[in-house]
mmCIF file of C-alpha atoms and ligand atoms in Angstrom:
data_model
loop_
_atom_site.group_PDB
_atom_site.id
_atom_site.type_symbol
_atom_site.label_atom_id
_atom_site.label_comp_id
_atom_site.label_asym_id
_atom_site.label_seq_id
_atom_site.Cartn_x
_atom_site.Cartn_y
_atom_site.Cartn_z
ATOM 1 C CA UNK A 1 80.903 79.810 74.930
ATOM 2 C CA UNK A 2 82.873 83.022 75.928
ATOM 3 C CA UNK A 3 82.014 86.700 75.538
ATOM 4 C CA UNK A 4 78.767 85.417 73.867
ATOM 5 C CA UNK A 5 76.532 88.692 74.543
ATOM 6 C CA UNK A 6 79.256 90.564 73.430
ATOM 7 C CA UNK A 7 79.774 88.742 70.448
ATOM 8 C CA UNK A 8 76.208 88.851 69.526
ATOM 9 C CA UNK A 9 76.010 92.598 70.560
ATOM 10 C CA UNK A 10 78.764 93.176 68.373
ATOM 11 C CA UNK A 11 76.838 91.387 65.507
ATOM 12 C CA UNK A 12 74.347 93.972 65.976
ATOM 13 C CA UNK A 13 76.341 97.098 65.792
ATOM 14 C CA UNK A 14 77.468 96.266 62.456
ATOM 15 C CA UNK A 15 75.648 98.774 61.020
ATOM 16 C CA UNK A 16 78.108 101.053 62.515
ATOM 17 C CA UNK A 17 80.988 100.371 60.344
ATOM 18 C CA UNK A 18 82.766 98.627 63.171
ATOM 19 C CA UNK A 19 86.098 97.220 62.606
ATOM 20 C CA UNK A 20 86.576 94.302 65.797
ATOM 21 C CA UNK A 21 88.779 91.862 67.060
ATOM 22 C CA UNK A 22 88.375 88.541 68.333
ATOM 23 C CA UNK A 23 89.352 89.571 71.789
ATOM 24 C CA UNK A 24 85.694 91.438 71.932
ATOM 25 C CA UNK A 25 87.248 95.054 71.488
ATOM 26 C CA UNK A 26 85.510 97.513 68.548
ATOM 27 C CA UNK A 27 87.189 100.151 66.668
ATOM 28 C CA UNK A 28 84.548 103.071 66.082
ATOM 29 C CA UNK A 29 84.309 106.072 64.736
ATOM 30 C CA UNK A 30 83.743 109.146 66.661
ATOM 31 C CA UNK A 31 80.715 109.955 65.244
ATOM 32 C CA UNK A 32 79.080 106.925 65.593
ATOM 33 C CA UNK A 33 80.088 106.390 69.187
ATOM 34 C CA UNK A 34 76.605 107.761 70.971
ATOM 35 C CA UNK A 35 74.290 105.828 69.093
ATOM 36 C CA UNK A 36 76.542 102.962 69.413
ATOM 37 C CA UNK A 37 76.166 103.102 73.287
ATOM 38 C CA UNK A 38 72.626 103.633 72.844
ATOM 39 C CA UNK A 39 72.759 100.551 71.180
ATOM 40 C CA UNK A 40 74.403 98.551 73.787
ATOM 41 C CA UNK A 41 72.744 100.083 76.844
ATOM 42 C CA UNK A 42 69.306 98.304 75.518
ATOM 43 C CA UNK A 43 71.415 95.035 75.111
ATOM 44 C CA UNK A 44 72.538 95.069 78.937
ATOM 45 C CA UNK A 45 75.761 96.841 78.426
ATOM 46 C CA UNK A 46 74.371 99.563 80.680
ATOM 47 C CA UNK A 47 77.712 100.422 82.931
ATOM 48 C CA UNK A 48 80.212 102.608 81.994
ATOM 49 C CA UNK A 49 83.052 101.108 83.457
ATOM 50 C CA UNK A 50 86.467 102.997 83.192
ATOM 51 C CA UNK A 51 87.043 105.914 80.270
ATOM 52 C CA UNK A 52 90.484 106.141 79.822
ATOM 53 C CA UNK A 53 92.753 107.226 77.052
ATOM 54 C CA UNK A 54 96.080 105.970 75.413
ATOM 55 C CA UNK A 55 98.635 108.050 73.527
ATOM 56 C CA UNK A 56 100.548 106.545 70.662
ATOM 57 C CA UNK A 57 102.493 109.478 69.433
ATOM 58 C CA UNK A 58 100.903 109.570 65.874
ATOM 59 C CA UNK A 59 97.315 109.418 67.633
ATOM 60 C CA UNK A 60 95.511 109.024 70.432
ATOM 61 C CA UNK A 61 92.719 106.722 71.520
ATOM 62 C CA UNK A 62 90.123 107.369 73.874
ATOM 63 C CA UNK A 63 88.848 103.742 75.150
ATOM 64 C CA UNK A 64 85.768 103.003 76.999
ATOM 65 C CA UNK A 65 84.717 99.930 78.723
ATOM 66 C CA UNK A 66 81.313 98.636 79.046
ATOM 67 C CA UNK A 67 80.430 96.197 81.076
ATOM 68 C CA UNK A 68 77.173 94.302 81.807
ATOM 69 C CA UNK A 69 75.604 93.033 85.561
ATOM 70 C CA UNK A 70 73.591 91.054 83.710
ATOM 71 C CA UNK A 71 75.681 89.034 81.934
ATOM 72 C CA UNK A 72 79.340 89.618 83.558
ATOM 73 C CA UNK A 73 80.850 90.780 80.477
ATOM 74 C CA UNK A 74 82.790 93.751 79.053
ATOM 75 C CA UNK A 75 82.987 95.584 75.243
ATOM 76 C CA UNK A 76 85.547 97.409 74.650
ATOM 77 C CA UNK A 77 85.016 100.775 72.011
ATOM 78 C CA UNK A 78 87.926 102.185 71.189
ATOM 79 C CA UNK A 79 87.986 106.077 69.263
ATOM 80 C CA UNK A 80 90.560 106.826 67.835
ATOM 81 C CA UNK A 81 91.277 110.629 67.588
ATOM 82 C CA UNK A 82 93.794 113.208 66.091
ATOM 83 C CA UNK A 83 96.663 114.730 67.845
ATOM 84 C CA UNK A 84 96.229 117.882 66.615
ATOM 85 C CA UNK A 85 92.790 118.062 66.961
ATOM 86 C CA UNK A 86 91.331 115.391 69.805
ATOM 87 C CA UNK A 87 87.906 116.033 69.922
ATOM 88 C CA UNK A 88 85.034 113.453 70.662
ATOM 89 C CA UNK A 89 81.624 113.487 71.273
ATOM 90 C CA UNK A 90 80.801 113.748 75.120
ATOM 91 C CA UNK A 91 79.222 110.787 77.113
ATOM 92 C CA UNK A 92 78.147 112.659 79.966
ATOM 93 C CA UNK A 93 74.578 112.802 79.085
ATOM 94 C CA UNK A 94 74.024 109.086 78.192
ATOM 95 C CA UNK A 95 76.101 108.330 81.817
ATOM 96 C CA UNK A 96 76.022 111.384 83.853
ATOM 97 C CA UNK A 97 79.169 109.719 86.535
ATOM 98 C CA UNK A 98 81.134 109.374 83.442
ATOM 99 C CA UNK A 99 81.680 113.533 83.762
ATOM 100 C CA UNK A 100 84.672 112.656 86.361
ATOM 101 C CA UNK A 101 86.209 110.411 83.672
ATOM 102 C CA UNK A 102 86.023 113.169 81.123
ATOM 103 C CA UNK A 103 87.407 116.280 83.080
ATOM 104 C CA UNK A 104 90.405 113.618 84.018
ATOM 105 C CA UNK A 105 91.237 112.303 80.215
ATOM 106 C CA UNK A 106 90.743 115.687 79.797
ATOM 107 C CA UNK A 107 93.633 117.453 81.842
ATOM 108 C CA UNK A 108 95.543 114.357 81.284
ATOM 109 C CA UNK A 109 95.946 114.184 77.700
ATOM 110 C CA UNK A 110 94.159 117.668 76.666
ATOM 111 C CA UNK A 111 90.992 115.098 74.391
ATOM 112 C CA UNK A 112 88.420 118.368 74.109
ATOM 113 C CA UNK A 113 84.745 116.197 75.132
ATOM 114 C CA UNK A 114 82.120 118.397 72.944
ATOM 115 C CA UNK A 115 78.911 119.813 74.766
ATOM 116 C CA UNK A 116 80.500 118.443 77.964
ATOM 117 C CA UNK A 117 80.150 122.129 79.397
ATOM 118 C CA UNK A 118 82.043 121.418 82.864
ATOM 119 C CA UNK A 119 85.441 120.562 82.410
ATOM 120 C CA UNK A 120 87.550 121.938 84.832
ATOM 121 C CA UNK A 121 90.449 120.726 86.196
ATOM 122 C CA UNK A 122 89.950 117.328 88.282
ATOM 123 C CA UNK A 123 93.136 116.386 90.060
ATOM 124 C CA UNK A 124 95.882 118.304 88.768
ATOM 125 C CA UNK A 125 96.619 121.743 90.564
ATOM 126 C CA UNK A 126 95.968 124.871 89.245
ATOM 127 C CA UNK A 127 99.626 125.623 88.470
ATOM 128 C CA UNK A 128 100.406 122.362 86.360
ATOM 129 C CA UNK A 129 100.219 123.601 82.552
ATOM 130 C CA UNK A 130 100.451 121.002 79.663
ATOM 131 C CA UNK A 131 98.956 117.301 80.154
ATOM 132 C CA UNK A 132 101.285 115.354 81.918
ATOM 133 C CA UNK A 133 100.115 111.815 80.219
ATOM 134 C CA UNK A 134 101.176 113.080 76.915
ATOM 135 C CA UNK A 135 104.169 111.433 75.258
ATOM 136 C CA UNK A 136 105.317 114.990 74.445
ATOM 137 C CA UNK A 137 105.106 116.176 78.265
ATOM 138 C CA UNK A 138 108.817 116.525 79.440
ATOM 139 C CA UNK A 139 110.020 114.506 82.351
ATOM 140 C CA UNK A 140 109.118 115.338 85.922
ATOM 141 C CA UNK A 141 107.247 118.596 84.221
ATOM 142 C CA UNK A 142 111.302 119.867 84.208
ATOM 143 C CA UNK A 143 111.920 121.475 80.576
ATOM 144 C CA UNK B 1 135.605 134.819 136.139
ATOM 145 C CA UNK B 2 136.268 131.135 136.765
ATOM 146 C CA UNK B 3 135.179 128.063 134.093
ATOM 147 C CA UNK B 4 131.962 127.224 133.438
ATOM 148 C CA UNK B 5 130.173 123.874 134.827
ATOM 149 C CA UNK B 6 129.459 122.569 137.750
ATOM 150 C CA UNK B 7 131.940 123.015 141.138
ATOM 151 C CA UNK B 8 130.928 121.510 144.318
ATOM 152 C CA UNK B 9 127.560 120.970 143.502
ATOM 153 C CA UNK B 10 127.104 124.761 142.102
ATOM 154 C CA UNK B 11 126.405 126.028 138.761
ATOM 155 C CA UNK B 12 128.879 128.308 137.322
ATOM 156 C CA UNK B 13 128.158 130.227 134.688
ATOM 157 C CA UNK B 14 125.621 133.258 132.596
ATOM 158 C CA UNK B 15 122.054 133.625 133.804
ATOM 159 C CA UNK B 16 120.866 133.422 130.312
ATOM 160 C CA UNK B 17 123.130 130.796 129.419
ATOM 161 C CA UNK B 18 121.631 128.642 132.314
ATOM 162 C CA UNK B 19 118.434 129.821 131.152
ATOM 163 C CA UNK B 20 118.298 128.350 127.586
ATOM 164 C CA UNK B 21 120.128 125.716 128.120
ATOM 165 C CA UNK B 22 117.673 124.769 131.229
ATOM 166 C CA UNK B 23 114.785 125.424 128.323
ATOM 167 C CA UNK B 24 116.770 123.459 125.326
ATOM 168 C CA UNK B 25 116.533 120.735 127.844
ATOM 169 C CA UNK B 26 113.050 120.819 127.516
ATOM 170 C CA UNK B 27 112.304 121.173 124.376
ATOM 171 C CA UNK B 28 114.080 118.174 123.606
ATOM 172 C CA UNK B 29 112.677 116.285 125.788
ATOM 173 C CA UNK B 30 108.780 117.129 124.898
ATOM 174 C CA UNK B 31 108.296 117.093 121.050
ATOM 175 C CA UNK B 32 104.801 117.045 120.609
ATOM 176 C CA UNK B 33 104.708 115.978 117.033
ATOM 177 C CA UNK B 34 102.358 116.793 113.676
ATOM 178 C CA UNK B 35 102.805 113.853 111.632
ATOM 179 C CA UNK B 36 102.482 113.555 107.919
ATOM 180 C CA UNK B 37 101.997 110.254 107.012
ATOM 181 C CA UNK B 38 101.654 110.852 103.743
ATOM 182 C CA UNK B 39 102.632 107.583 101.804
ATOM 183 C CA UNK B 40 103.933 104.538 102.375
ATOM 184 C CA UNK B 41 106.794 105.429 105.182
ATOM 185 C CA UNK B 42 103.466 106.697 107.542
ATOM 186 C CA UNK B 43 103.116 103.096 108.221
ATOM 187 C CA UNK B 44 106.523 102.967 109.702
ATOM 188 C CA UNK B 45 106.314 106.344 111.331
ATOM 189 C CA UNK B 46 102.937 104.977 112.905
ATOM 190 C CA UNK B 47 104.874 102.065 114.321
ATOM 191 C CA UNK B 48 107.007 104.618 115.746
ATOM 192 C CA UNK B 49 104.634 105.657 117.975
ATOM 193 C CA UNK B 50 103.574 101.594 119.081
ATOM 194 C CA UNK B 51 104.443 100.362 122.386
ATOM 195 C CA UNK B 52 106.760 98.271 120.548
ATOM 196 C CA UNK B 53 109.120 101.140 119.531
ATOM 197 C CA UNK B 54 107.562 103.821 121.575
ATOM 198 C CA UNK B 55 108.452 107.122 120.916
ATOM 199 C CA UNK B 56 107.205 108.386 123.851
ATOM 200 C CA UNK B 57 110.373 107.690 125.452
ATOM 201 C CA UNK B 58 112.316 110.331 123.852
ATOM 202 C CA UNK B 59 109.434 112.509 124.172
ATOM 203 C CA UNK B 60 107.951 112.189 120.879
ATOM 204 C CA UNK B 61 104.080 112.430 121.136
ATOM 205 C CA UNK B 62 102.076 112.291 118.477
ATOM 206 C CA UNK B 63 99.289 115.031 118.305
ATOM 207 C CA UNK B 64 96.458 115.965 116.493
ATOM 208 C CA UNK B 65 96.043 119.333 117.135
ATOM 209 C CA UNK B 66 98.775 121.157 114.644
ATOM 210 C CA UNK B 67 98.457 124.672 116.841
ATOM 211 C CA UNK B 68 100.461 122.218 120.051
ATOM 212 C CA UNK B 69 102.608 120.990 117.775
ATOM 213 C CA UNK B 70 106.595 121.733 117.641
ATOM 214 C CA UNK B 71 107.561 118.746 115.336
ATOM 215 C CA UNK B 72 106.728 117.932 112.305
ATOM 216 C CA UNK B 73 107.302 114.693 110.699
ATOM 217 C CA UNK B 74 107.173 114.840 106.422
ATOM 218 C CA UNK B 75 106.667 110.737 105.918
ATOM 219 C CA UNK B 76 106.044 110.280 102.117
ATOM 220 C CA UNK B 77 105.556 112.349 98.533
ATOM 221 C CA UNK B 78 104.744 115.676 98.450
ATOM 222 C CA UNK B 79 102.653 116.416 95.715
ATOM 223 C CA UNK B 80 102.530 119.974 93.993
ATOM 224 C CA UNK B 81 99.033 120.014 95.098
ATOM 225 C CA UNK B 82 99.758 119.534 98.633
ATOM 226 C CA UNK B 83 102.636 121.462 98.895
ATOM 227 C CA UNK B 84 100.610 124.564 99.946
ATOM 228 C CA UNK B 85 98.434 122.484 102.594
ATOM 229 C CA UNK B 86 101.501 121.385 104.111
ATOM 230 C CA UNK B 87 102.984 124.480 104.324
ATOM 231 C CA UNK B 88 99.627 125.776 105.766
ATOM 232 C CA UNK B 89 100.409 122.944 108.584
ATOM 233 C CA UNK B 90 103.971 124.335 109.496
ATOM 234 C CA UNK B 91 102.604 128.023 109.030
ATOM 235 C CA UNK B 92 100.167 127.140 112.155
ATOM 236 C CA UNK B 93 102.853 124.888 114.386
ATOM 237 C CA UNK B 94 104.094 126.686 117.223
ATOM 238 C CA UNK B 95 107.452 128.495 117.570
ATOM 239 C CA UNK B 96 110.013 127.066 117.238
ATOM 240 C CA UNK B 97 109.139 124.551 114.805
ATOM 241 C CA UNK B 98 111.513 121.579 114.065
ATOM 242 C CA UNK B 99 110.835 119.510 110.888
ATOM 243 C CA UNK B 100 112.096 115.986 109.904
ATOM 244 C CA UNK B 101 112.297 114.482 106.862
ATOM 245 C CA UNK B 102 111.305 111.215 106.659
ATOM 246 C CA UNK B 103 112.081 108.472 103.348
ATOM 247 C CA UNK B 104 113.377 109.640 99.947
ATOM 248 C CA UNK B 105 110.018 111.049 98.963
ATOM 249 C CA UNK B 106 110.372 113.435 100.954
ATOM 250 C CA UNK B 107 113.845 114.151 100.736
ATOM 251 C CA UNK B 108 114.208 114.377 97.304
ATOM 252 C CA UNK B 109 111.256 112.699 95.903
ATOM 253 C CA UNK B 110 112.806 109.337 95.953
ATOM 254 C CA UNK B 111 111.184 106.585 93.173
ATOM 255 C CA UNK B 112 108.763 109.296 92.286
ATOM 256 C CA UNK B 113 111.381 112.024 91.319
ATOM 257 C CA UNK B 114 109.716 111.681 87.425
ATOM 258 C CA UNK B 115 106.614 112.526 87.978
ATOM 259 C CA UNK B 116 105.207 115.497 87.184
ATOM 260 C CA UNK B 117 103.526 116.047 90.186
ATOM 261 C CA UNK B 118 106.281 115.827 92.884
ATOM 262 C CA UNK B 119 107.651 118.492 94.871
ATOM 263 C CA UNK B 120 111.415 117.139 94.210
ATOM 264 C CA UNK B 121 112.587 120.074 96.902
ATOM 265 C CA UNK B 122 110.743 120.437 99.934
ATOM 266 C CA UNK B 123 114.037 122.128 101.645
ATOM 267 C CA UNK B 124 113.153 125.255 99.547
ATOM 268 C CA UNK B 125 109.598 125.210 101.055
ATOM 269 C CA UNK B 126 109.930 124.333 104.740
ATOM 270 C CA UNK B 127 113.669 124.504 106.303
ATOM 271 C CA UNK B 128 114.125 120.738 107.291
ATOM 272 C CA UNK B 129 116.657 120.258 109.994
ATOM 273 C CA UNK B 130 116.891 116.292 109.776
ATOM 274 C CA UNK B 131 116.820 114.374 106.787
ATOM 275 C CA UNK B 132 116.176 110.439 107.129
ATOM 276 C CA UNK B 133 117.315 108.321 104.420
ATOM 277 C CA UNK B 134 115.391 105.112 103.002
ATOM 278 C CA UNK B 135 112.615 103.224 101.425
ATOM 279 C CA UNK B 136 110.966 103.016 103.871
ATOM 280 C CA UNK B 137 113.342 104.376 107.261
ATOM 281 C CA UNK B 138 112.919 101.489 109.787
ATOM 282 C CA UNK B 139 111.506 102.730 112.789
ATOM 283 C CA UNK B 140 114.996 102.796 114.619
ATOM 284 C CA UNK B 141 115.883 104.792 111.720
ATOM 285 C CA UNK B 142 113.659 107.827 112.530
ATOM 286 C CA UNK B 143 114.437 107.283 116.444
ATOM 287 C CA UNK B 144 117.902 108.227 115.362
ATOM 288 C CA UNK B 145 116.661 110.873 113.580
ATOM 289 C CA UNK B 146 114.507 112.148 116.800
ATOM 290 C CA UNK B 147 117.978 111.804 118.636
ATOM 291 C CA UNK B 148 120.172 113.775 116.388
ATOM 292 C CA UNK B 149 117.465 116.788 116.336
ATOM 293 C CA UNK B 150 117.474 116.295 119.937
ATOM 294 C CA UNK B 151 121.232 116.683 119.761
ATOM 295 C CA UNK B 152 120.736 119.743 117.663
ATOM 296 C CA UNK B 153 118.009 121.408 119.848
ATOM 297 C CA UNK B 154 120.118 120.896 122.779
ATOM 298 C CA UNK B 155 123.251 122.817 120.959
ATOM 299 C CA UNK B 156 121.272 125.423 119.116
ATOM 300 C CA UNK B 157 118.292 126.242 120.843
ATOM 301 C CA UNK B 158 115.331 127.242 118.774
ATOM 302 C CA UNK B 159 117.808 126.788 115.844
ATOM 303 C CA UNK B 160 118.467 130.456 115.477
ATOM 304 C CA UNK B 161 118.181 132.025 112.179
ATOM 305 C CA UNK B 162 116.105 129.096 110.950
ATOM 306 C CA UNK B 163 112.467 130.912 111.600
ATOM 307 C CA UNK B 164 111.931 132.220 108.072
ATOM 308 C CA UNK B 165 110.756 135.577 107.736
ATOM 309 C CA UNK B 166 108.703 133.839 105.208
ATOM 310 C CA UNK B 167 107.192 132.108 107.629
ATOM 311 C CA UNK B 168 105.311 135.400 108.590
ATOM 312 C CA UNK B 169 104.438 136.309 104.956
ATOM 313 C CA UNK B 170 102.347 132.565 104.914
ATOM 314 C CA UNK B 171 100.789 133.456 107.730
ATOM 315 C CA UNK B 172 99.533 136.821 106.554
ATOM 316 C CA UNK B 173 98.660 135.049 102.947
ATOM 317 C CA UNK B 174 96.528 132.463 104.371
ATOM 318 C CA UNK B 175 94.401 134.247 107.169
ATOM 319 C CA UNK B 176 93.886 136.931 104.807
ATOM 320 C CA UNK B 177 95.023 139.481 106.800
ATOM 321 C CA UNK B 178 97.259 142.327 105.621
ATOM 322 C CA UNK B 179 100.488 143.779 107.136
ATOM 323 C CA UNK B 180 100.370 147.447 108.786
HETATM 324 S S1 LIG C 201 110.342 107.044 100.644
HETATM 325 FE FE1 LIG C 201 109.674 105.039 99.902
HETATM 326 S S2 LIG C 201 108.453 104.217 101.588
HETATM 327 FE FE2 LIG C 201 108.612 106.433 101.918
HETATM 328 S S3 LIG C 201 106.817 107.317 100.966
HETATM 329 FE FE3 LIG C 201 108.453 107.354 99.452
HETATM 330 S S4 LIG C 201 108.175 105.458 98.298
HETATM 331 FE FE4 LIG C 201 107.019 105.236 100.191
#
């Protein structure tokens, strides 16, 4: 059967007020979100993937992937987070590589990672003000 | 005083003129060049350089060493983040510098021109004296190009006026140094 480990890891994190689909993606809350990679790391879902985020002009979501050597499969945990206010719960001490991924969703869409106390600017240049990947962001940075 | 040109086998003509046109003549005909193969048309302007196209002919040799360097080909998108580095490149190019601009990135920042990190004007940066449409330029395309600035060296010289006094300003920025 597909996605079977995630399934059944998904049975597990129940407890977390989970809302999931049947395509093996979770919608969590953002303060659930470390203990709910604590949770998968001991079931094998010990790789962080990509950490990316998506703008949908009312709100944004940050979306992580975790995948598994062991059993070649990926969860998807998707936070969603206000526009206003993006701020989410850093994953930098649970994967310390995922750092990267945080000062880049950072100057991308401006998502504030709390206690993640080195977020500087990645790739963007000094000069570039604003974060380009919003939907806001005007065209070719020209007002 | 008679016509200039050549009568009977003898030069007619000004000492200096002789002069720079005797030194156009080989400028032209020894570009050593700083290439910037920055995105997709460096494949193309590496071909160049293959003994299938071989740009050696015209005198076009490619070079790694920026400070020999009189030509400088932009192939691809320049990014506001690079801008500065490339302008660090031309800053440390020999006098008289010539610059080509290869592909529409580079130009006017071609399929890219939305983004918000292009550099949609690199004209207003570095004083290009060839531009080279397309997406990608074939390589016949930017031997043309080499030809025409050829052209142009041969009837302008150092292409007078076109040494920015900026130029000198970047050169005093990035050593560090300070003007008396
Ligand atoms: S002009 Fe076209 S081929 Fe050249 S760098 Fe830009 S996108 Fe690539």
């Amino acid at each position: 059967m597909e996605n079977k480990k995630t399934r059944e890891l998904m049975d597990k994190l129940e407890e977390y007020s989970i809302e999931k689909d049947k395509e093996g993606k979770i919608k969590v809350d953002k303060n659930n979100l470390k203990n709910i990679c604590k949770t998968a790391i001991e079931n094998e879902f010990d790789r962080l993937s990509s950490l990316t985020a998506v703008d949908y002009k009312d709100y944004m979501e940050v979306v992580y992937h975790l995948g598994s050597y062991e059993h070649k499969e990926v969860l998807v945990v998707k936070v969603k987070v206000d526009k206003e206010d993006p701020k989410v719960p850093t994953v930098s001490d649970i994967w310390s590589y995922a750092n990267w991924y945080e000062r880049e969703v950072w100057e991308m869409f401006g998502i504030d990672f709390k206690d993640n106390s080195d977020l500087r600017k990645l790739l963007l240049p000094e000069e570039i003000d604003g974060n380009p990947l919003r939907k806001e962001y005007p065209i070719g940075g020209r007002e | 005083m008679e016509e200039e040109g050549v009568r009977m086998g003898i030069i007619v003509g000004k000492v200096e003129k002789l002069f720079k046109e005797i030194s156009n003549w080989g400028r032209k005909n020894s570009l050593w060049a700083a290439i910037q193969p920055i995105g997709c048309c460096g494949m193309e302007m590496l071909a160049t350089s293959t003994p299938h196209y071989d740009a050696d002919r015209w005198g076009v040799l490619y070079f790694e060493s920026v400070r020999r360097c009189d030509l400088i080909i932009v192939g691809g998108y320049i990014t506001k983040k690079y801008l500065p580095r490339l302008k660090y490149v031309y800053d440390q190019m020999t006098d008289p510098t010539y610059v080509l601009a290869m592909g529409e990135c580079a130009i006017s920042g071609g399929p890219f021109y939305d983004s918000y990190a292009m550099v949609t004007d690199v004209d207003e940066h570095i004083p290009i004296d060839v531009h080279i449409p397309g997406c990608p330029p074939r390589p016949e395309a930017l031997l043309d190009g080499i030809r025409e600035l050829q052209e142009k060296i041969q009837e302008e010289g150092d292409l007078e006026g076109k040494l920015p006094e900026e130029k000198v300003e970047w050169r005093y920025e990035y050593s560090g140094e300070q003007e008396d």
